Amino acid sequence: TISKDGATKMANGDQALVAPGSYQCGTCAYSNTMFSTSNLFGSIICADGIQTCILDGQGTRRILWVDGTDVSKLTIKGIRFHRGTRTGTNTYGGG
């Protein structure tokens, strides 16, 4: 489960359940990105499944950076991205 400060560790093939609520950066992957993955596959799912899990980039950071998923897929379900933005010289992303 992802904690209120967004801290979590997930192994390949795992399912991370996100409790309903609004999440902002407490401990971010990087100062400009809330969550970052590299060759990770599995599922990140809102526990109630109806978009009451909100990842809030506060208009200052990217919400999610996915750098490949190995040979499988990464599923994100029932999570709303709010006020994400692209950052730095990288013009990709937002949310």
Short mmCIF file of N, CA, C and O in Angstrom, two decimals:
data_model
loop_
_atom_site.label_atom_id
_atom_site.label_comp_id
_atom_site.label_asym_id
_atom_site.label_seq_id
_atom_site.Cartn_x
_atom_site.Cartn_y
_atom_site.Cartn_z
N THR A 1 0.84 -1.19 0.00
CA THR A 1 0.00 0.00 0.00
C THR A 1 0.87 1.25 0.00
O THR A 1 1.86 1.29 0.71
N ILE A 2 0.50 2.22 -0.76
CA ILE A 2 1.23 3.49 -0.80
C ILE A 2 0.82 4.31 0.42
O ILE A 2 -0.35 4.49 0.70
N SER A 3 1.80 4.82 1.14
CA SER A 3 1.51 5.62 2.34
C SER A 3 1.13 7.04 1.95
O SER A 3 1.26 7.45 0.80
N LYS A 4 0.67 7.82 2.91
CA LYS A 4 0.23 9.19 2.65
C LYS A 4 1.33 10.06 2.07
O LYS A 4 1.07 11.00 1.36
N ASP A 5 2.60 9.76 2.40
CA ASP A 5 3.68 10.56 1.82
C ASP A 5 4.13 10.00 0.48
O ASP A 5 5.06 10.49 -0.13
N GLY A 6 3.44 8.96 -0.01
CA GLY A 6 3.73 8.42 -1.33
C GLY A 6 4.84 7.38 -1.35
O GLY A 6 5.19 6.88 -2.40
N ALA A 7 5.40 7.05 -0.20
CA ALA A 7 6.52 6.11 -0.17
C ALA A 7 6.01 4.68 -0.35
O ALA A 7 5.08 4.26 0.30
N THR A 8 6.63 3.95 -1.25
CA THR A 8 6.31 2.55 -1.45
C THR A 8 7.46 1.87 -2.17
O THR A 8 8.25 2.52 -2.83
N LYS A 9 7.54 0.58 -2.02
CA LYS A 9 8.47 -0.23 -2.80
C LYS A 9 7.66 -1.35 -3.39
O LYS A 9 6.85 -1.96 -2.72
N MET A 10 7.91 -1.62 -4.65
CA MET A 10 7.11 -2.61 -5.35
C MET A 10 8.05 -3.46 -6.19
O MET A 10 8.88 -2.94 -6.92
N ALA A 11 7.92 -4.77 -6.07
CA ALA A 11 8.72 -5.68 -6.89
C ALA A 11 7.95 -6.01 -8.17
O ALA A 11 6.74 -5.85 -8.24
N ASN A 12 8.66 -6.49 -9.17
CA ASN A 12 8.00 -6.88 -10.42
C ASN A 12 6.90 -7.89 -10.16
O ASN A 12 7.08 -8.84 -9.41
N GLY A 13 5.76 -7.66 -10.80
CA GLY A 13 4.62 -8.55 -10.68
C GLY A 13 3.73 -8.26 -9.49
O GLY A 13 2.66 -8.84 -9.36
N ASP A 14 4.14 -7.36 -8.60
CA ASP A 14 3.34 -7.03 -7.42
C ASP A 14 2.12 -6.19 -7.79
O ASP A 14 2.05 -5.60 -8.86
N GLN A 15 1.20 -6.12 -6.85
CA GLN A 15 0.06 -5.23 -6.96
C GLN A 15 0.13 -4.26 -5.79
O GLN A 15 0.17 -4.69 -4.64
N ALA A 16 0.20 -2.96 -6.08
CA ALA A 16 0.19 -1.93 -5.04
C ALA A 16 -1.23 -1.38 -4.95
O ALA A 16 -1.77 -0.88 -5.93
N LEU A 17 -1.85 -1.51 -3.78
CA LEU A 17 -3.18 -0.94 -3.55
C LEU A 17 -3.02 0.44 -2.92
O LEU A 17 -2.30 0.60 -1.94
N VAL A 18 -3.69 1.41 -3.50
CA VAL A 18 -3.64 2.78 -3.01
C VAL A 18 -4.93 3.05 -2.25
O VAL A 18 -6.03 2.86 -2.78
N ALA A 19 -4.82 3.47 -1.01
CA ALA A 19 -6.00 3.82 -0.20
C ALA A 19 -6.62 5.10 -0.75
O ALA A 19 -5.90 5.99 -1.21
N PRO A 20 -7.95 5.22 -0.71
CA PRO A 20 -8.60 6.45 -1.16
C PRO A 20 -8.04 7.66 -0.43
O PRO A 20 -7.75 7.60 0.76
N GLY A 21 -7.85 8.74 -1.15
CA GLY A 21 -7.34 9.97 -0.57
C GLY A 21 -6.57 10.76 -1.61
O GLY A 21 -6.40 10.33 -2.75
N SER A 22 -6.10 11.92 -1.21
CA SER A 22 -5.31 12.77 -2.07
C SER A 22 -3.86 12.70 -1.61
O SER A 22 -3.57 12.86 -0.43
N TYR A 23 -2.95 12.47 -2.55
CA TYR A 23 -1.54 12.30 -2.24
C TYR A 23 -0.72 13.39 -2.91
O TYR A 23 -0.88 13.65 -4.09
N GLN A 24 0.13 14.02 -2.13
CA GLN A 24 1.08 15.00 -2.64
C GLN A 24 2.47 14.51 -2.24
O GLN A 24 2.61 13.53 -1.51
N CYS A 25 3.48 15.21 -2.71
CA CYS A 25 4.84 14.78 -2.39
C CYS A 25 5.16 15.04 -0.93
O CYS A 25 5.03 16.14 -0.43
N GLY A 26 5.55 13.97 -0.27
CA GLY A 26 6.20 14.04 1.03
C GLY A 26 7.62 13.57 0.77
O GLY A 26 8.57 14.31 0.86
N THR A 27 7.72 12.34 0.34
CA THR A 27 8.98 11.76 -0.12
C THR A 27 8.79 11.37 -1.57
O THR A 27 8.18 10.36 -1.86
N CYS A 28 9.26 12.21 -2.47
CA CYS A 28 9.10 11.94 -3.90
C CYS A 28 10.28 11.16 -4.42
O CYS A 28 11.37 11.17 -3.86
N ALA A 29 10.06 10.49 -5.55
CA ALA A 29 11.15 9.77 -6.22
C ALA A 29 12.28 10.75 -6.54
O ALA A 29 13.45 10.47 -6.30
N TYR A 30 11.93 11.88 -7.08
CA TYR A 30 12.86 12.97 -7.39
C TYR A 30 12.12 14.27 -7.11
O TYR A 30 10.91 14.28 -6.98
N SER A 31 12.83 15.38 -7.05
CA SER A 31 12.16 16.64 -6.73
C SER A 31 11.14 17.04 -7.78
O SER A 31 10.19 17.74 -7.48
N ASN A 32 11.31 16.53 -9.02
CA ASN A 32 10.38 16.92 -10.08
C ASN A 32 9.45 15.79 -10.51
O ASN A 32 8.73 15.93 -11.48
N THR A 33 9.46 14.65 -9.80
CA THR A 33 8.63 13.51 -10.16
C THR A 33 8.13 12.80 -8.90
O THR A 33 8.93 12.46 -8.04
N MET A 34 6.81 12.58 -8.80
CA MET A 34 6.27 11.90 -7.63
C MET A 34 6.68 10.44 -7.58
O MET A 34 7.17 9.95 -6.59
N PHE A 35 6.43 9.70 -8.67
CA PHE A 35 6.73 8.28 -8.74
C PHE A 35 7.52 7.99 -10.01
O PHE A 35 7.22 8.53 -11.06
N SER A 36 8.49 7.11 -9.90
CA SER A 36 9.31 6.74 -11.03
C SER A 36 9.52 5.24 -11.04
O SER A 36 9.74 4.63 -10.00
N THR A 37 9.41 4.63 -12.22
CA THR A 37 9.64 3.19 -12.34
C THR A 37 10.61 2.94 -13.49
O THR A 37 10.69 3.71 -14.44
N SER A 38 11.34 1.85 -13.38
CA SER A 38 12.24 1.44 -14.44
C SER A 38 12.11 -0.07 -14.62
O SER A 38 12.38 -0.83 -13.69
N ASN A 39 11.63 -0.47 -15.80
CA ASN A 39 11.42 -1.89 -16.11
C ASN A 39 10.56 -2.59 -15.07
O ASN A 39 10.84 -3.73 -14.69
N LEU A 40 9.55 -1.92 -14.59
CA LEU A 40 8.65 -2.47 -13.58
C LEU A 40 7.34 -2.89 -14.23
O LEU A 40 6.79 -2.17 -15.05
N PHE A 41 6.85 -4.06 -13.85
CA PHE A 41 5.52 -4.46 -14.30
C PHE A 41 4.73 -4.93 -13.10
O PHE A 41 5.27 -5.29 -12.06
N GLY A 42 3.41 -4.87 -13.23
CA GLY A 42 2.51 -5.22 -12.14
C GLY A 42 1.30 -4.32 -12.21
O GLY A 42 0.91 -3.85 -13.28
N SER A 43 0.70 -4.02 -11.05
CA SER A 43 -0.52 -3.21 -11.00
C SER A 43 -0.45 -2.20 -9.88
O SER A 43 -0.01 -2.51 -8.78
N ILE A 44 -0.92 -0.99 -10.18
CA ILE A 44 -1.12 0.05 -9.17
C ILE A 44 -2.61 0.39 -9.26
O ILE A 44 -3.07 0.90 -10.28
N ILE A 45 -3.34 0.07 -8.19
CA ILE A 45 -4.80 0.12 -8.25
C ILE A 45 -5.36 0.87 -7.05
O ILE A 45 -4.95 0.64 -5.91
N CYS A 46 -6.35 1.73 -7.30
CA CYS A 46 -7.07 2.38 -6.21
C CYS A 46 -7.91 1.32 -5.51
O CYS A 46 -8.64 0.56 -6.15
N ALA A 47 -7.82 1.25 -4.20
CA ALA A 47 -8.48 0.19 -3.43
C ALA A 47 -9.98 0.15 -3.64
O ALA A 47 -10.58 -0.92 -3.65
N ASP A 48 -10.63 1.32 -3.85
CA ASP A 48 -12.08 1.29 -4.07
C ASP A 48 -12.43 1.31 -5.55
O ASP A 48 -13.59 1.20 -5.92
N GLY A 49 -11.41 1.47 -6.40
CA GLY A 49 -11.60 1.35 -7.84
C GLY A 49 -12.37 2.45 -8.53
O GLY A 49 -12.71 2.33 -9.69
N ILE A 50 -12.68 3.55 -7.84
CA ILE A 50 -13.54 4.56 -8.48
C ILE A 50 -12.92 5.96 -8.51
O ILE A 50 -13.61 6.96 -8.36
N GLN A 51 -11.64 6.05 -8.69
CA GLN A 51 -10.92 7.31 -8.84
C GLN A 51 -11.02 8.24 -7.64
O GLN A 51 -11.02 9.45 -7.78
N THR A 52 -11.11 7.67 -6.44
CA THR A 52 -11.03 8.50 -5.24
C THR A 52 -9.60 8.53 -4.73
O THR A 52 -9.34 9.10 -3.69
N CYS A 53 -8.70 7.95 -5.49
CA CYS A 53 -7.26 8.04 -5.22
C CYS A 53 -6.71 9.10 -6.16
O CYS A 53 -6.76 8.94 -7.37
N ILE A 54 -6.20 10.18 -5.59
CA ILE A 54 -5.77 11.33 -6.39
C ILE A 54 -4.29 11.56 -6.15
O ILE A 54 -3.86 11.74 -5.01
N LEU A 55 -3.51 11.55 -7.22
CA LEU A 55 -2.09 11.89 -7.13
C LEU A 55 -1.97 13.33 -7.62
O LEU A 55 -2.24 13.64 -8.77
N ASP A 56 -1.58 14.22 -6.72
CA ASP A 56 -1.57 15.65 -6.97
C ASP A 56 -0.14 16.15 -7.15
O ASP A 56 0.64 16.17 -6.20
N GLY A 57 0.20 16.56 -8.37
CA GLY A 57 1.54 17.08 -8.66
C GLY A 57 1.73 18.52 -8.23
O GLY A 57 2.80 19.08 -8.38
N GLN A 58 0.69 19.15 -7.69
CA GLN A 58 0.73 20.51 -7.16
C GLN A 58 1.17 21.54 -8.19
O GLN A 58 1.63 22.61 -7.85
N GLY A 59 1.06 21.18 -9.48
CA GLY A 59 1.43 22.12 -10.53
C GLY A 59 2.93 22.32 -10.65
O GLY A 59 3.39 23.18 -11.40
N THR A 60 3.73 21.51 -9.92
CA THR A 60 5.18 21.72 -9.92
C THR A 60 5.98 20.49 -10.31
O THR A 60 7.20 20.56 -10.40
N ARG A 61 5.32 19.36 -10.53
CA ARG A 61 6.08 18.14 -10.85
C ARG A 61 5.27 17.17 -11.68
O ARG A 61 4.04 17.21 -11.70
N ARG A 62 5.99 16.29 -12.33
CA ARG A 62 5.39 15.17 -13.06
C ARG A 62 4.88 14.18 -12.02
O ARG A 62 5.48 14.00 -10.96
N ILE A 63 3.79 13.52 -12.31
CA ILE A 63 3.22 12.56 -11.36
C ILE A 63 3.84 11.18 -11.52
O ILE A 63 4.19 10.55 -10.53
N LEU A 64 4.02 10.73 -12.74
CA LEU A 64 4.53 9.38 -12.95
C LEU A 64 5.47 9.35 -14.13
O LEU A 64 5.15 9.85 -15.20
N TRP A 65 6.62 8.72 -13.93
CA TRP A 65 7.59 8.50 -15.01
C TRP A 65 7.77 6.99 -15.13
O TRP A 65 8.17 6.34 -14.17
N VAL A 66 7.44 6.43 -16.29
CA VAL A 66 7.60 4.99 -16.52
C VAL A 66 8.70 4.81 -17.57
O VAL A 66 8.56 5.26 -18.70
N ASP A 67 9.76 4.14 -17.17
CA ASP A 67 10.89 3.87 -18.06
C ASP A 67 10.90 2.38 -18.38
O ASP A 67 11.61 1.60 -17.77
N GLY A 68 10.03 1.98 -19.30
CA GLY A 68 9.93 0.58 -19.71
C GLY A 68 9.17 -0.27 -18.71
O GLY A 68 8.99 0.11 -17.56
N THR A 69 8.71 -1.42 -19.17
CA THR A 69 7.97 -2.35 -18.31
C THR A 69 8.46 -3.77 -18.48
O THR A 69 7.73 -4.72 -18.22
N ASP A 70 9.71 -3.94 -18.91
CA ASP A 70 10.26 -5.26 -19.15
C ASP A 70 9.45 -5.91 -20.27
O ASP A 70 9.15 -5.26 -21.25
N VAL A 71 9.05 -7.16 -20.13
CA VAL A 71 8.28 -7.84 -21.19
C VAL A 71 6.80 -7.92 -20.87
O VAL A 71 6.02 -8.42 -21.67
N SER A 72 6.40 -7.45 -19.72
CA SER A 72 5.00 -7.48 -19.30
C SER A 72 4.46 -6.06 -19.27
O SER A 72 5.07 -5.14 -19.77
N LYS A 73 3.30 -5.87 -18.63
CA LYS A 73 2.70 -4.54 -18.61
C LYS A 73 2.55 -4.00 -17.19
O LYS A 73 2.47 -4.76 -16.23
N LEU A 74 2.49 -2.69 -17.12
CA LEU A 74 2.20 -1.99 -15.87
C LEU A 74 0.78 -1.46 -15.99
O LEU A 74 0.47 -0.71 -16.92
N THR A 75 -0.10 -1.87 -15.07
CA THR A 75 -1.50 -1.45 -15.11
C THR A 75 -1.74 -0.42 -14.01
O THR A 75 -1.38 -0.64 -12.86
N ILE A 76 -2.36 0.70 -14.39
CA ILE A 76 -2.75 1.73 -13.43
C ILE A 76 -4.25 1.86 -13.56
O ILE A 76 -4.77 2.15 -14.64
N LYS A 77 -4.97 1.63 -12.45
CA LYS A 77 -6.42 1.57 -12.54
C LYS A 77 -7.08 2.37 -11.40
O LYS A 77 -6.73 2.20 -10.23
N GLY A 78 -8.03 3.21 -11.77
CA GLY A 78 -8.84 3.93 -10.78
C GLY A 78 -8.11 5.06 -10.08
O GLY A 78 -8.54 5.51 -9.03
N ILE A 79 -7.02 5.54 -10.65
CA ILE A 79 -6.23 6.61 -10.03
C ILE A 79 -6.32 7.86 -10.90
O ILE A 79 -6.14 7.80 -12.12
N ARG A 80 -6.60 8.98 -10.25
CA ARG A 80 -6.72 10.24 -10.98
C ARG A 80 -5.45 11.05 -10.80
O ARG A 80 -4.97 11.22 -9.68
N PHE A 81 -4.89 11.52 -11.91
CA PHE A 81 -3.72 12.40 -11.87
C PHE A 81 -4.25 13.84 -11.90
O PHE A 81 -5.06 14.20 -12.74
N HIS A 82 -3.75 14.66 -10.99
CA HIS A 82 -4.26 16.02 -10.84
C HIS A 82 -3.08 17.00 -10.74
O HIS A 82 -2.15 16.77 -9.96
N ARG A 83 -3.12 18.05 -11.50
CA ARG A 83 -2.14 19.14 -11.48
C ARG A 83 -0.71 18.68 -11.69
O ARG A 83 0.22 19.21 -11.10
N GLY A 84 -0.52 17.71 -12.57
CA GLY A 84 0.83 17.31 -12.94
C GLY A 84 1.35 18.23 -14.04
O GLY A 84 0.57 18.85 -14.75
N THR A 85 2.65 18.34 -14.15
CA THR A 85 3.24 19.19 -15.18
C THR A 85 4.55 18.60 -15.65
O THR A 85 5.21 17.87 -14.90
N ARG A 86 4.92 18.88 -16.85
CA ARG A 86 6.25 18.46 -17.31
C ARG A 86 7.27 19.33 -16.60
O ARG A 86 6.98 20.44 -16.16
N THR A 87 8.48 18.82 -16.49
CA THR A 87 9.48 19.53 -15.69
C THR A 87 10.82 19.60 -16.40
O THR A 87 11.14 18.76 -17.23
N GLY A 88 11.60 20.59 -16.06
CA GLY A 88 12.95 20.72 -16.57
C GLY A 88 12.98 20.82 -18.09
O GLY A 88 12.08 21.36 -18.72
N THR A 89 14.03 20.26 -18.68
CA THR A 89 14.19 20.33 -20.13
C THR A 89 13.42 19.22 -20.83
O THR A 89 13.29 19.23 -22.04
N ASN A 90 12.91 18.25 -20.06
CA ASN A 90 12.14 17.16 -20.64
C ASN A 90 10.72 17.63 -20.87
O ASN A 90 10.02 18.02 -19.94
N THR A 91 10.27 17.61 -22.11
CA THR A 91 8.96 18.16 -22.43
C THR A 91 7.85 17.11 -22.43
O THR A 91 6.73 17.40 -22.83
N TYR A 92 8.14 15.89 -21.98
CA TYR A 92 7.14 14.84 -21.94
C TYR A 92 6.42 14.83 -20.60
O TYR A 92 6.97 15.20 -19.59
N GLY A 93 5.18 14.37 -20.62
CA GLY A 93 4.49 14.12 -19.37
C GLY A 93 3.65 15.27 -18.87
O GLY A 93 3.42 16.24 -19.55
N GLY A 94 3.22 15.12 -17.67
CA GLY A 94 2.33 16.08 -17.06
C GLY A 94 1.31 15.35 -16.25
O GLY A 94 1.59 14.72 -15.25
N GLY A 95 0.07 15.40 -16.70
CA GLY A 95 -0.99 14.68 -16.01
C GLY A 95 -2.00 15.61 -15.42
O GLY A 95 -1.80 16.77 -15.25
#
